[in-house]
GROMACS .gro file of C-alpha atoms in nm:
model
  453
    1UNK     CA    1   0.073   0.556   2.517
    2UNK     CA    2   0.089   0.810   2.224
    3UNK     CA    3   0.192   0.536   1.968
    4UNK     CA    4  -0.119   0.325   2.045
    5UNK     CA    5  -0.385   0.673   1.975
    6UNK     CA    6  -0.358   0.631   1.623
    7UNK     CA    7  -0.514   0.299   1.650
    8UNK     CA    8  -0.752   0.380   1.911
    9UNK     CA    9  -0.913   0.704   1.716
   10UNK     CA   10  -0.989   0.490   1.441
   11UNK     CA   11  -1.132   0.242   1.668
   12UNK     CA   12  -1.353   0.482   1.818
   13UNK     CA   13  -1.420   0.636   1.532
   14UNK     CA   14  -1.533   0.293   1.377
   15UNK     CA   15  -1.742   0.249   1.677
   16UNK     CA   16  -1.926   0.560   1.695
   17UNK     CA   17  -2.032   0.582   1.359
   18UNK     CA   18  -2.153   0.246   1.387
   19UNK     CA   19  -2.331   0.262   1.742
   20UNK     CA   20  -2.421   0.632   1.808
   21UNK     CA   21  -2.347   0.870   1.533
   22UNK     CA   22  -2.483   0.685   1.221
   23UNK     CA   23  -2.563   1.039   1.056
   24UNK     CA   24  -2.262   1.197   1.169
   25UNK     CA   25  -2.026   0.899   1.011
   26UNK     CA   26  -1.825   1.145   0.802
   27UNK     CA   27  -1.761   1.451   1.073
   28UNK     CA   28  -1.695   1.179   1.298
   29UNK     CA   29  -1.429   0.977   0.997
   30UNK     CA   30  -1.264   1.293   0.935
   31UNK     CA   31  -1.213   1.423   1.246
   32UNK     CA   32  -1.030   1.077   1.401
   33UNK     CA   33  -0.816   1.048   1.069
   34UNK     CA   34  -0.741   1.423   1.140
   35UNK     CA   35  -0.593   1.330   1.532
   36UNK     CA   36  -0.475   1.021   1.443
   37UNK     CA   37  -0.233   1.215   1.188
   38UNK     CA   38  -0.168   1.481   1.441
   39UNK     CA   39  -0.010   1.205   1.673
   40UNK     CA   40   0.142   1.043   1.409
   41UNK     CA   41   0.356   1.341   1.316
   42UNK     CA   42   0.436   1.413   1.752
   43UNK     CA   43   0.560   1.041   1.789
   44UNK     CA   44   0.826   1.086   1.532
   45UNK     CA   45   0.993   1.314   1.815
   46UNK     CA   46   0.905   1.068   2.080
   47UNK     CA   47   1.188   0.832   2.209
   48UNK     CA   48   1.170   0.451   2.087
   49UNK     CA   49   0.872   0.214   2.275
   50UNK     CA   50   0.988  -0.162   2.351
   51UNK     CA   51   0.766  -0.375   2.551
   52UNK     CA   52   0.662  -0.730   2.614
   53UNK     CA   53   0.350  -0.595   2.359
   54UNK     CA   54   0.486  -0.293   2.160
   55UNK     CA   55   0.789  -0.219   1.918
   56UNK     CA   56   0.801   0.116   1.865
   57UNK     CA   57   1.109   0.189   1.613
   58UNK     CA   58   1.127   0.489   1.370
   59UNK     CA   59   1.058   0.236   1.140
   60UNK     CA   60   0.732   0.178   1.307
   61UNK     CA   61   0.687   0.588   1.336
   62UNK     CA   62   0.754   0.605   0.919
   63UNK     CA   63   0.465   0.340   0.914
   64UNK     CA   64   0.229   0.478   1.093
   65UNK     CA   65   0.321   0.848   0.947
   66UNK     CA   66   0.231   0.672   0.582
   67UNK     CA   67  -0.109   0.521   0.697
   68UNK     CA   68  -0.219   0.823   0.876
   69UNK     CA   69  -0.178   1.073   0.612
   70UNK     CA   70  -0.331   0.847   0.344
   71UNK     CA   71  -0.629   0.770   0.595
   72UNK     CA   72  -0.717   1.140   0.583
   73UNK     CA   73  -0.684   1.205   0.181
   74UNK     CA   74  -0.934   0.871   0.181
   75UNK     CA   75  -1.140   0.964   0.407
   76UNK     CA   76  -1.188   1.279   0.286
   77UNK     CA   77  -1.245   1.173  -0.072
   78UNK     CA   78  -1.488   0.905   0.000
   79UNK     CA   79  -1.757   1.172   0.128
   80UNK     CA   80  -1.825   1.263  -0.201
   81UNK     CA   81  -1.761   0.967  -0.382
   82UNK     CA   82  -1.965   0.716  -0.200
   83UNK     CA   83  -2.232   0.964  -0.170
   84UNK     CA   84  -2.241   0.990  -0.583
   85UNK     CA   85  -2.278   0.610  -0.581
   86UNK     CA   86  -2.648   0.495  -0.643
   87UNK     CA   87  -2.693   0.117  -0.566
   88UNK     CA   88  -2.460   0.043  -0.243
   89UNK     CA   89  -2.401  -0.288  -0.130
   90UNK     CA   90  -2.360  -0.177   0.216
   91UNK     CA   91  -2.519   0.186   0.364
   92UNK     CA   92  -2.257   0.488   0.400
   93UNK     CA   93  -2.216   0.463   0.774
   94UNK     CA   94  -2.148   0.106   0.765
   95UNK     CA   95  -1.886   0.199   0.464
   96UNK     CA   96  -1.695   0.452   0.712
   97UNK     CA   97  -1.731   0.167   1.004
   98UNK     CA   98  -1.518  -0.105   0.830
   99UNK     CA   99  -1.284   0.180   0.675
  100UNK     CA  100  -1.213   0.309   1.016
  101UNK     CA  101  -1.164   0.002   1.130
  102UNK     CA  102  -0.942  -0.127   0.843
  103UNK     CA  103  -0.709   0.121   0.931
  104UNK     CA  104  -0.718   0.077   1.300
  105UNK     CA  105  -0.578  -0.282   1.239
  106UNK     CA  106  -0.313  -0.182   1.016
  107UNK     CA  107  -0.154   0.069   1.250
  108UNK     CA  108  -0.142  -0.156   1.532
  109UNK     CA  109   0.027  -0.446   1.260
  110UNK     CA  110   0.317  -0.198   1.255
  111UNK     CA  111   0.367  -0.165   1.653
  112UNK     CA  112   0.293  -0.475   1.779
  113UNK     CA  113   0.614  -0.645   1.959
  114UNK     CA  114   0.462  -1.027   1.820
  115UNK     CA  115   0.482  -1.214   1.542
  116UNK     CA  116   0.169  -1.407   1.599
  117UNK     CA  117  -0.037  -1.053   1.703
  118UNK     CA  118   0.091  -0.885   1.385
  119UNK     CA  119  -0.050  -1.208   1.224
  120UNK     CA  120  -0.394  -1.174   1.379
  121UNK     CA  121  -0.403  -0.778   1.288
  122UNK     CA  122  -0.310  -0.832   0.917
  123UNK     CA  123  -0.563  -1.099   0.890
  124UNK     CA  124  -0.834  -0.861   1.043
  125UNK     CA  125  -0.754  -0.666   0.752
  126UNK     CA  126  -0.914  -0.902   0.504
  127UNK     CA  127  -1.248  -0.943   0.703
  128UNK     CA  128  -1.241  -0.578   0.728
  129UNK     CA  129  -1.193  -0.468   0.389
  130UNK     CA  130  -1.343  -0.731   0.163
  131UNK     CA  131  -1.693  -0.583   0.198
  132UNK     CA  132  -1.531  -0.249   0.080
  133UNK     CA  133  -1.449  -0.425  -0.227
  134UNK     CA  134  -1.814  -0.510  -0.304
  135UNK     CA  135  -1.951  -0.135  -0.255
  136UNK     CA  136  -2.055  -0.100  -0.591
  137UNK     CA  137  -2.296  -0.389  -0.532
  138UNK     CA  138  -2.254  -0.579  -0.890
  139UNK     CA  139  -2.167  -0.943  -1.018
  140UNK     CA  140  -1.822  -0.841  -1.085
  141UNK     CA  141  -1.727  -0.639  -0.768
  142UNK     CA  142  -1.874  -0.954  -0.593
  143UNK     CA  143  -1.673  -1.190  -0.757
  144UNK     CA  144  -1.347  -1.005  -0.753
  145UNK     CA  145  -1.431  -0.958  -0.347
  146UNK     CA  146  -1.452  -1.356  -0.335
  147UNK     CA  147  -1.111  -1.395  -0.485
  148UNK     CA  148  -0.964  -1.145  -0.270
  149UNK     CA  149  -1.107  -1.331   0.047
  150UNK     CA  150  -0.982  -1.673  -0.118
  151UNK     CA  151  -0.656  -1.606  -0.227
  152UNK     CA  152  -0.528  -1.417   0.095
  153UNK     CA  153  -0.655  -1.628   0.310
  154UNK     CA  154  -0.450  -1.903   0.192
  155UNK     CA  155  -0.181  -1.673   0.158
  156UNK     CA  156  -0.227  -1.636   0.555
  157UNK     CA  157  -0.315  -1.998   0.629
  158UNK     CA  158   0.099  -2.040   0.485
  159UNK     CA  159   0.213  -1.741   0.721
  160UNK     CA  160   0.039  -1.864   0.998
  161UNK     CA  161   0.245  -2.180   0.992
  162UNK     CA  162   0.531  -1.996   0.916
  163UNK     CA  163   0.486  -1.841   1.237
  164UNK     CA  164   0.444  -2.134   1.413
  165UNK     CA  165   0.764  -2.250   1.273
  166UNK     CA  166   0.948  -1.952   1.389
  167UNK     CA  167   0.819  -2.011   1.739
  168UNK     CA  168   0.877  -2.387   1.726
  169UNK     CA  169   1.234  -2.273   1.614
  170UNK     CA  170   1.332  -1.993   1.871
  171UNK     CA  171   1.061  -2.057   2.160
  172UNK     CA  172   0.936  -1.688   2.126
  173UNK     CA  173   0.735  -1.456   1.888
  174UNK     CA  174   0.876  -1.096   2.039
  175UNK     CA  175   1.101  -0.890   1.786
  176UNK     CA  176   1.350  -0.797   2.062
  177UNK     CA  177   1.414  -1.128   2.184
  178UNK     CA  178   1.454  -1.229   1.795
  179UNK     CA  179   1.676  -0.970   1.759
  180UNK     CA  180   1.911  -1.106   1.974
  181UNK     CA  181   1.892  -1.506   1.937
  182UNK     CA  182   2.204  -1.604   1.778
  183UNK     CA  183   2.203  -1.872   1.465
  184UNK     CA  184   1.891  -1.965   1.457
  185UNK     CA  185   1.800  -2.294   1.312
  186UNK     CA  186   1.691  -2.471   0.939
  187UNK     CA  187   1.329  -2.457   1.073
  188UNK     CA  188   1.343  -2.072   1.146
  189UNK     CA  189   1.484  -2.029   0.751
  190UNK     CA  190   1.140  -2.264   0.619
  191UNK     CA  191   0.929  -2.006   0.864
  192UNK     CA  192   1.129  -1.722   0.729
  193UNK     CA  193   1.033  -1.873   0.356
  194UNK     CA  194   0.680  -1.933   0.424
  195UNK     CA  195   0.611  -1.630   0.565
  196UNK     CA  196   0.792  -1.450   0.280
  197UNK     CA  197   0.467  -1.611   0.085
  198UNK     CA  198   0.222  -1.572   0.293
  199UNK     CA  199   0.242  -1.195   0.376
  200UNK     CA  200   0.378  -1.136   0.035
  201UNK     CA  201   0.021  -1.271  -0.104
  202UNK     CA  202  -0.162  -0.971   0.067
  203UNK     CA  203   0.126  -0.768  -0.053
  204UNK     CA  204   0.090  -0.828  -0.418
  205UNK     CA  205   0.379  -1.045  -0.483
  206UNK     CA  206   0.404  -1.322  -0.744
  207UNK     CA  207   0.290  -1.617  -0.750
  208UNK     CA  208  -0.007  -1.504  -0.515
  209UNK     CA  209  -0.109  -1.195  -0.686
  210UNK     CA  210  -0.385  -1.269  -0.915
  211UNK     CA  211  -0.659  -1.078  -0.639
  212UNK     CA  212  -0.469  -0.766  -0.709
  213UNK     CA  213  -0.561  -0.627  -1.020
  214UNK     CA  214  -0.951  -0.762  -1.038
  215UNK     CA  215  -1.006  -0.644  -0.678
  216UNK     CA  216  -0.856  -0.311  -0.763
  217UNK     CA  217  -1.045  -0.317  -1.081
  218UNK     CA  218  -1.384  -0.341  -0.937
  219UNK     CA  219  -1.328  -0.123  -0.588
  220UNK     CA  220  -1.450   0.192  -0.524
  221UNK     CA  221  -1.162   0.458  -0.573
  222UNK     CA  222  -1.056   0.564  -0.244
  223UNK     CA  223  -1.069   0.191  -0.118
  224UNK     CA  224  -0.876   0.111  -0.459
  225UNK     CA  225  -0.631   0.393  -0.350
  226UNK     CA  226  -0.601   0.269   0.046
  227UNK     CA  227  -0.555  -0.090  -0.053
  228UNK     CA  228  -0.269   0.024  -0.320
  229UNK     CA  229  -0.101   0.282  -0.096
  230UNK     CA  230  -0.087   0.126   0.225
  231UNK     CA  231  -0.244  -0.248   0.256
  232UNK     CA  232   0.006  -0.385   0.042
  233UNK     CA  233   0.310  -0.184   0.265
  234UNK     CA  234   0.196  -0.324   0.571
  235UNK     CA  235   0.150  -0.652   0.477
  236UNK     CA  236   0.568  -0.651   0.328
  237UNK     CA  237   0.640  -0.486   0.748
  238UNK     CA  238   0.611  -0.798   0.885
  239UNK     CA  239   0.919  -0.954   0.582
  240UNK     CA  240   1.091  -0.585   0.661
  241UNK     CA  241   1.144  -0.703   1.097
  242UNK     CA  242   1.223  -1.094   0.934
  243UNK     CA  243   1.543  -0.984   0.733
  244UNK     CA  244   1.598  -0.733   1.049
  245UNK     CA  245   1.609  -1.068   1.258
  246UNK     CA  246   1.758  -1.291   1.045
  247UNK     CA  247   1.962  -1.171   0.724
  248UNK     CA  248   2.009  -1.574   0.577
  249UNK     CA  249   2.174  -1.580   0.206
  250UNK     CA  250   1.896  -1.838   0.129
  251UNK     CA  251   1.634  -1.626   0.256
  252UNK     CA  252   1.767  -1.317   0.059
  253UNK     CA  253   1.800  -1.517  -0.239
  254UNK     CA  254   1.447  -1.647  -0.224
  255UNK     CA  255   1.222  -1.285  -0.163
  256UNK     CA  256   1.482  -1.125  -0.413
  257UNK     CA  257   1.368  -1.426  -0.692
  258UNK     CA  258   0.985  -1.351  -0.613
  259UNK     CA  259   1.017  -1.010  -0.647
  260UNK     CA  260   1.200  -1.018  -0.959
  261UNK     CA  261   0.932  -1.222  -1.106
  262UNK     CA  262   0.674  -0.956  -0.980
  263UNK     CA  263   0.867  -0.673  -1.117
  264UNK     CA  264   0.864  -0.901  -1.452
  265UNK     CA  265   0.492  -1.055  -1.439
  266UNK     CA  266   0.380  -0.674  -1.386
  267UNK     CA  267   0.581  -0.502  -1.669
  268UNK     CA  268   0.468  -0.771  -1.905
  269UNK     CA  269   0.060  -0.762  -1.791
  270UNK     CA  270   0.069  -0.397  -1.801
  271UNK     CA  271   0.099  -0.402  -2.191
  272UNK     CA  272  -0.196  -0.627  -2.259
  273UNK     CA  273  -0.443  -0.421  -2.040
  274UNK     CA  274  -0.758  -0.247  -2.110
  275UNK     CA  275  -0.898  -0.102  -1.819
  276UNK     CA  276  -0.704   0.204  -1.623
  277UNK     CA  277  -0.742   0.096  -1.280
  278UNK     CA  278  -0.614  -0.255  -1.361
  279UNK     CA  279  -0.293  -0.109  -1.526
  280UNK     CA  280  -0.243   0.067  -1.142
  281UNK     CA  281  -0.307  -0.205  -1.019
  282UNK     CA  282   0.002  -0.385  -1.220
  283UNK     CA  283   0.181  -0.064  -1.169
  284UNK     CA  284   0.140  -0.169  -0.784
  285UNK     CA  285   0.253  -0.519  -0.810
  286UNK     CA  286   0.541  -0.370  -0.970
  287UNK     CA  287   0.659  -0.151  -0.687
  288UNK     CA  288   0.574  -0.417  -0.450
  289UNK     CA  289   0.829  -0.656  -0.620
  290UNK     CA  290   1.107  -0.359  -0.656
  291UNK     CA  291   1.058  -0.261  -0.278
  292UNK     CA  292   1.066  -0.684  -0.178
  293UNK     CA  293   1.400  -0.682  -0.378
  294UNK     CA  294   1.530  -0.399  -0.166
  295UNK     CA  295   1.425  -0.566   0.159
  296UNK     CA  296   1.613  -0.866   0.053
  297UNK     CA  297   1.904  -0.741  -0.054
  298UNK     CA  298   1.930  -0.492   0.264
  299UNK     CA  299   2.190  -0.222   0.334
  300UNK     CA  300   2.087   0.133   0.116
  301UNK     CA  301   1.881  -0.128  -0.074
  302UNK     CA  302   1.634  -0.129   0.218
  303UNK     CA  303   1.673   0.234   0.237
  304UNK     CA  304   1.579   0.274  -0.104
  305UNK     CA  305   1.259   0.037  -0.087
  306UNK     CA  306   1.120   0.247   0.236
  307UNK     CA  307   1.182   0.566   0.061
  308UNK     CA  308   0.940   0.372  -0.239
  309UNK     CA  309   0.735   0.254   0.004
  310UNK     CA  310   0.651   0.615   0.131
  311UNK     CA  311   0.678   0.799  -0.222
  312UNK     CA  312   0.438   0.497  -0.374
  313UNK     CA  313   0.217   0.529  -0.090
  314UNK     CA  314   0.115   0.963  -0.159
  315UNK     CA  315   0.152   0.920  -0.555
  316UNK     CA  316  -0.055   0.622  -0.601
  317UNK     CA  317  -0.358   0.700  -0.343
  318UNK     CA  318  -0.375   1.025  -0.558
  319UNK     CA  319  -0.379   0.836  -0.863
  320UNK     CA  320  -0.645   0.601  -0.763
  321UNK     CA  321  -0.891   0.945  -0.639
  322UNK     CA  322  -0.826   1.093  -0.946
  323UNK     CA  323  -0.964   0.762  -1.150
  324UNK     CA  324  -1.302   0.798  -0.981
  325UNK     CA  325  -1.320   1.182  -1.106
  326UNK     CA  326  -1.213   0.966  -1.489
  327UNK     CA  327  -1.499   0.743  -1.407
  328UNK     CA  328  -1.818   0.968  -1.256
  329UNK     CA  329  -1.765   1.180  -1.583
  330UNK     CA  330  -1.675   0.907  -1.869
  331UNK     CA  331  -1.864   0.613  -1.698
  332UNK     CA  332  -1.641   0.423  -1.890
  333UNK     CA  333  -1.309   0.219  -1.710
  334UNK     CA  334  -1.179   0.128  -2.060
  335UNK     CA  335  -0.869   0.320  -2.173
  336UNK     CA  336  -0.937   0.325  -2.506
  337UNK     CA  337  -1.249   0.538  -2.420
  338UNK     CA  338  -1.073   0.804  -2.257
  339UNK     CA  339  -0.905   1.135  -2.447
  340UNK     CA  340  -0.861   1.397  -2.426
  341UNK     CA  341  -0.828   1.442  -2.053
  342UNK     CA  342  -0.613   1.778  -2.038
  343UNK     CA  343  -0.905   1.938  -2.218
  344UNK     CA  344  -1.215   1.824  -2.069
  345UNK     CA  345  -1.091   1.759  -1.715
  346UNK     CA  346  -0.751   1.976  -1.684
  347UNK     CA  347  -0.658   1.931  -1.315
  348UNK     CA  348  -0.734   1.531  -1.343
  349UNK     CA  349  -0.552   1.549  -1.698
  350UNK     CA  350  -0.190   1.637  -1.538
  351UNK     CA  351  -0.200   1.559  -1.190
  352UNK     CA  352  -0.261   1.218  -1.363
  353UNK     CA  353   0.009   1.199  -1.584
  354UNK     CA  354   0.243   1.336  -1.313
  355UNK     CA  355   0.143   1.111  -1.076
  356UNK     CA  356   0.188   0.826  -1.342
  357UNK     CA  357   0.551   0.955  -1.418
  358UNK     CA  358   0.598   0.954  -0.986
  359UNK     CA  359   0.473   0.578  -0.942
  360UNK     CA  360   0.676   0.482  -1.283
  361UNK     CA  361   1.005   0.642  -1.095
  362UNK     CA  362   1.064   0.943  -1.325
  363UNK     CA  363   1.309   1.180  -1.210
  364UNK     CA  364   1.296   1.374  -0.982
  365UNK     CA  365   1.055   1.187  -0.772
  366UNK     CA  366   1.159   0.972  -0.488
  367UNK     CA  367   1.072   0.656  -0.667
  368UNK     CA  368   1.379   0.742  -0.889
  369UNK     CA  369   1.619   0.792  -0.650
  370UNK     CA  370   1.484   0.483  -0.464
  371UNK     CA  371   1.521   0.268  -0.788
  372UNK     CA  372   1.833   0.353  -0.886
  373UNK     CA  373   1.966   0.258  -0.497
  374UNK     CA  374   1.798  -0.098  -0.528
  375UNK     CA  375   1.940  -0.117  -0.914
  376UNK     CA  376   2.280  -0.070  -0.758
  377UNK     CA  377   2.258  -0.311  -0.521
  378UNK     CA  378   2.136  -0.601  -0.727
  379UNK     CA  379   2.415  -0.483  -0.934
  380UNK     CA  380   2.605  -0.533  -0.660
  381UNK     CA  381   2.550  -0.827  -0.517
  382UNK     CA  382   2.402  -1.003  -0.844
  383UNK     CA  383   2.610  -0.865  -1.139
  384UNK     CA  384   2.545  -0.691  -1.409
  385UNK     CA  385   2.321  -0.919  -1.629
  386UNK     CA  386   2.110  -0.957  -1.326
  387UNK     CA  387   2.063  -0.582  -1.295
  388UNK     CA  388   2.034  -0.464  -1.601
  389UNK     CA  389   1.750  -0.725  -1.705
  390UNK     CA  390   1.601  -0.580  -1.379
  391UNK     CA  391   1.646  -0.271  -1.514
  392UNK     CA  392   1.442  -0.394  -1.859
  393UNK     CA  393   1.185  -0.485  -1.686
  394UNK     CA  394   1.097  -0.147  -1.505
  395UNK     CA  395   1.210   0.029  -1.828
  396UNK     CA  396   0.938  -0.163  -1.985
  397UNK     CA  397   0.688  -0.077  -1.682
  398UNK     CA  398   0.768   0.283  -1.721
  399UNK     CA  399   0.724   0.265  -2.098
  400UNK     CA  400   0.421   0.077  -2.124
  401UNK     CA  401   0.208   0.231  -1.839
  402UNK     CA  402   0.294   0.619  -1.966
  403UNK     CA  403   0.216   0.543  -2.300
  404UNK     CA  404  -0.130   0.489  -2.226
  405UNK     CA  405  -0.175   0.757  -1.983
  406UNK     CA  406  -0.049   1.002  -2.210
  407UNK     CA  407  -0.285   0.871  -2.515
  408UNK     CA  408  -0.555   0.907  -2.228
  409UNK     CA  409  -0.451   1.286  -2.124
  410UNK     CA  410  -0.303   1.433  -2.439
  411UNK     CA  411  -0.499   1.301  -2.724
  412UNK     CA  412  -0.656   1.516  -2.937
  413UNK     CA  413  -1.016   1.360  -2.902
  414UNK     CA  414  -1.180   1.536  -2.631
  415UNK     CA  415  -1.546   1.620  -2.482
  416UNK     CA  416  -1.656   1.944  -2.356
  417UNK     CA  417  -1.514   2.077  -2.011
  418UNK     CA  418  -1.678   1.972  -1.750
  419UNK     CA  419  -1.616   2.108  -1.398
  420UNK     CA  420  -1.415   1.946  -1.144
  421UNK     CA  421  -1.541   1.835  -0.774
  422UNK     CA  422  -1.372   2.053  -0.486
  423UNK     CA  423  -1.259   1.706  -0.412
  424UNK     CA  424  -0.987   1.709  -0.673
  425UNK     CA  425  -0.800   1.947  -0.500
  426UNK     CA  426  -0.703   1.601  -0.228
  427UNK     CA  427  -0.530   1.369  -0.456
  428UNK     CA  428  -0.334   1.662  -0.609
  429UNK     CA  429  -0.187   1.763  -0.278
  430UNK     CA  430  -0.102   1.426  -0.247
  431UNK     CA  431   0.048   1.386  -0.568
  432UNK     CA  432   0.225   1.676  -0.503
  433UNK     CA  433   0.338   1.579  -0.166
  434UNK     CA  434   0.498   1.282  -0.358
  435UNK     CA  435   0.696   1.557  -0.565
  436UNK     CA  436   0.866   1.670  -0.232
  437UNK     CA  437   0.966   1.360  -0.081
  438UNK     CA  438   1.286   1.392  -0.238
  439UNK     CA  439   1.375   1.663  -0.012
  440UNK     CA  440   1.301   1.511   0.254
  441UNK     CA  441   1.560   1.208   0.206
  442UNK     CA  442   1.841   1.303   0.404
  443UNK     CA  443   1.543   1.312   0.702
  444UNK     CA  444   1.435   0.946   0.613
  445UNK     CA  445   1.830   0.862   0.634
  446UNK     CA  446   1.857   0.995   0.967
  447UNK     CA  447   1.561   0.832   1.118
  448UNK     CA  448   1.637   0.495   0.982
  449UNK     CA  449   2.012   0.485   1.077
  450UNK     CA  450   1.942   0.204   1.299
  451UNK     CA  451   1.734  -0.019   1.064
  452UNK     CA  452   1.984  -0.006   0.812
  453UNK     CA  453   2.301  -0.218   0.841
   0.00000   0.00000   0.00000
């Protein structure tokens, strides 16, 4: 089944460089994240998949489109960058192991037909990836590797009993026999609630997000920019098929109240910090809480918070890859010891700021266009106070996050050029990717038409 090879090349991939190939790890890593993006782009012409195991929606197709191409720009960048690192915590071929088969988990979380298997996936993602977190083998990476471990795993402990609520509610786990339960009842709304938590703690969403920003702080770049683009995505799928399901006022009013809070908690953290891969980080939490509020509030709301989703996913990866170039020449992560970036590093220096004005929602990027549709919702739905102290709050975001990338790329202190890796060329073609999504709107519309109600 063509939807499943994604899934399987990374398994295999994860497999051989593990078993058999242990010098060959990187041929072997690109050349899986390579087919596995090949398919990805053919299933978007193949018909819908529904089995007792599989859902296979365009939704799904979008999904695994998003992972695949950001596998590749990762995979690709980390060749480099983990061979510039000098003390590893764990050897490079055991680094491309869990990364392939990070990813091979989340594509099959966005495919799977069952609650309780997309549960089992997602968690597979923590054991997966929290070694990834450690790679720079210090106190701090440690530490911030143990709170990511901690805190999602409670977050998952919750969703696992929200799925057993659901079940204990409706008798079954499968989307398409959700899909078509009538009324279903209170118990299904406290599973809908509790898993709104739970998988909204892997995806960054307040109160649960605290792991975010120190285990994006201390990563390695490329897992900082996987975890950002498309970790925190597929762990909000899962809330995406539960409003799909069941559209409950409650329920709406709930996930639209937490992701308010994260769109606030972020904009007002993002002032206050120091480091530059801890502002992303809050810059993340951010979109998270903007795309949860689109979810919620459903309709060209939902529309909006895919088309973020995607947008988020190419912009941000690039702007994590382009903070290890920042680091391997400053060794610094402080902000306030970077200038003069437009000088010294030139290609870093803009592709930085414009991907900082694309994950801040500056016109014309996607995220814009994708804003403004959720803004008009909550609008909508919630008045005009409500939206326009939503509004605030991403103004705020936008303000507070640019201002400090542009003291970083257009100040006048500077050092002496320095020549950029080959490798710089990846996150700018994502970044620039992230440029063109706009233009590809009317194709999102058309694929989603029967998501969005």
């Amino acid at each position: 089944m063509i939807y499943t090879l994604p899934a399987i090349f990374a398994t295999i991939g994860a497999i051989l460089s593990f078993v058999f190939f242990r010098k060959k790890e990187r041929e072997i890593s690109i050349l899986v994240s390579i087919l596995s993006l090949i398919v990805s782009i053919f299933s978007l012409f193949k018909p819908n998949y529904f089995t007792n195991y599989f859902y296979v929606d365009n939704l799904s197709k979008i999904f695994l489109l998003m992972i695949s191409i950001v596998y590749l720009g990762v995979v690709l960048f980390s060749i480099e960058y983990i061979s510039s690192m000098k003390e590893r915590f764990i050897k490079v071929y055991q680094y491309f192991t869990l990364l392939n088969l990070f990813v091979a988990v989340m594509f099959f979380s966005v495919i799977l037909n069952n609650f309780g298997l997309i549960w089992v996936c997602i968690e597979a993602t923590t054991f997966t990836s929290a070694l990834l977190v450690a790679v720079e083998n210090d106190f701090a990476a440690l530490e911030a590797a143990w709170r990511y471990i901690i805190i999602v795993s409670v977050g998952l402990v919750i969703s696992l009993i929200a799925t057993l609520f659901l079940y204990s509610s409706a008798k079954t786990l499968l989307i398409d026999e959700l899909l078509i339960q009538k009324a279903p009842g209170s118990l299904f709304l406290l599973g809908g609630i509790l898993l709104i938590v739970g998988y909204g703690t892997k995806g960054g969403i307040f109160p649960m997000n605290t792991w975010l920003a120190d285990a994006h702080g201390k990563a390695p770049a490329p897992i900082s920019a996987i975890f950002s683009a498309i970790l925190l995505p597929v762990s909000l799928y899962p809330i995406i098929r539960l409003f799909e399901i069941y559209n409950n006022v409650l329920l709406s009013e709930f996930a639209f109240v937490l992701g308010f809070l994260s769109v606030a908690t972020a904009s007002i953290m993002s002032l206050n910090q120091k480091l530059y891969k801890r502002l992303f980080a809050y810059s993340s939490i951010e979109n998270m809480g903007l795309a949860l509020i689109g979810i919620s509030l459903g309709s060209y709301a939902l529309f909006g918070a895919i088309i973020l989703i995607f947008t988020h996913a190419l912009a941000k990866s690039g702007v994590f890859m382009l903070t290890g170039n920042i680091f391997h020449n400053f060794k610094s992560k402080k902000i306030e010891d970077i200038s003069g970036l437009i000088k010294t590093m030139p290609k870093t220096g803009l592709f930085l700021f414009l991907g900082t004005l694309a994950v801040t929602g500056a016109p014309p990027f996607a995220t814009f266009f994708a804003e403004l549709l959720i803004l008009a919702k909550t609008i909508n739905l919630y008045g005009w106070l409500v939206g326009m102290t939503l509004f605030f709050f991403v103004g705020c975001g936008f303000l507070f996050i640019n201002y400090k990338v542009i003291n970083m790329v257009f100040s006048s202190k500077s050092k002496p050029l320095v020549k950029e890796s080959l490798f710089t060329l990846i996150p700018i073609i994502y970044i620039s990717l992230s440029a063109i999504i706009i233009i590809a709107v009317p194709v999102f519309y058309k694929l989603l038409d029967g998501v969005i109600k």
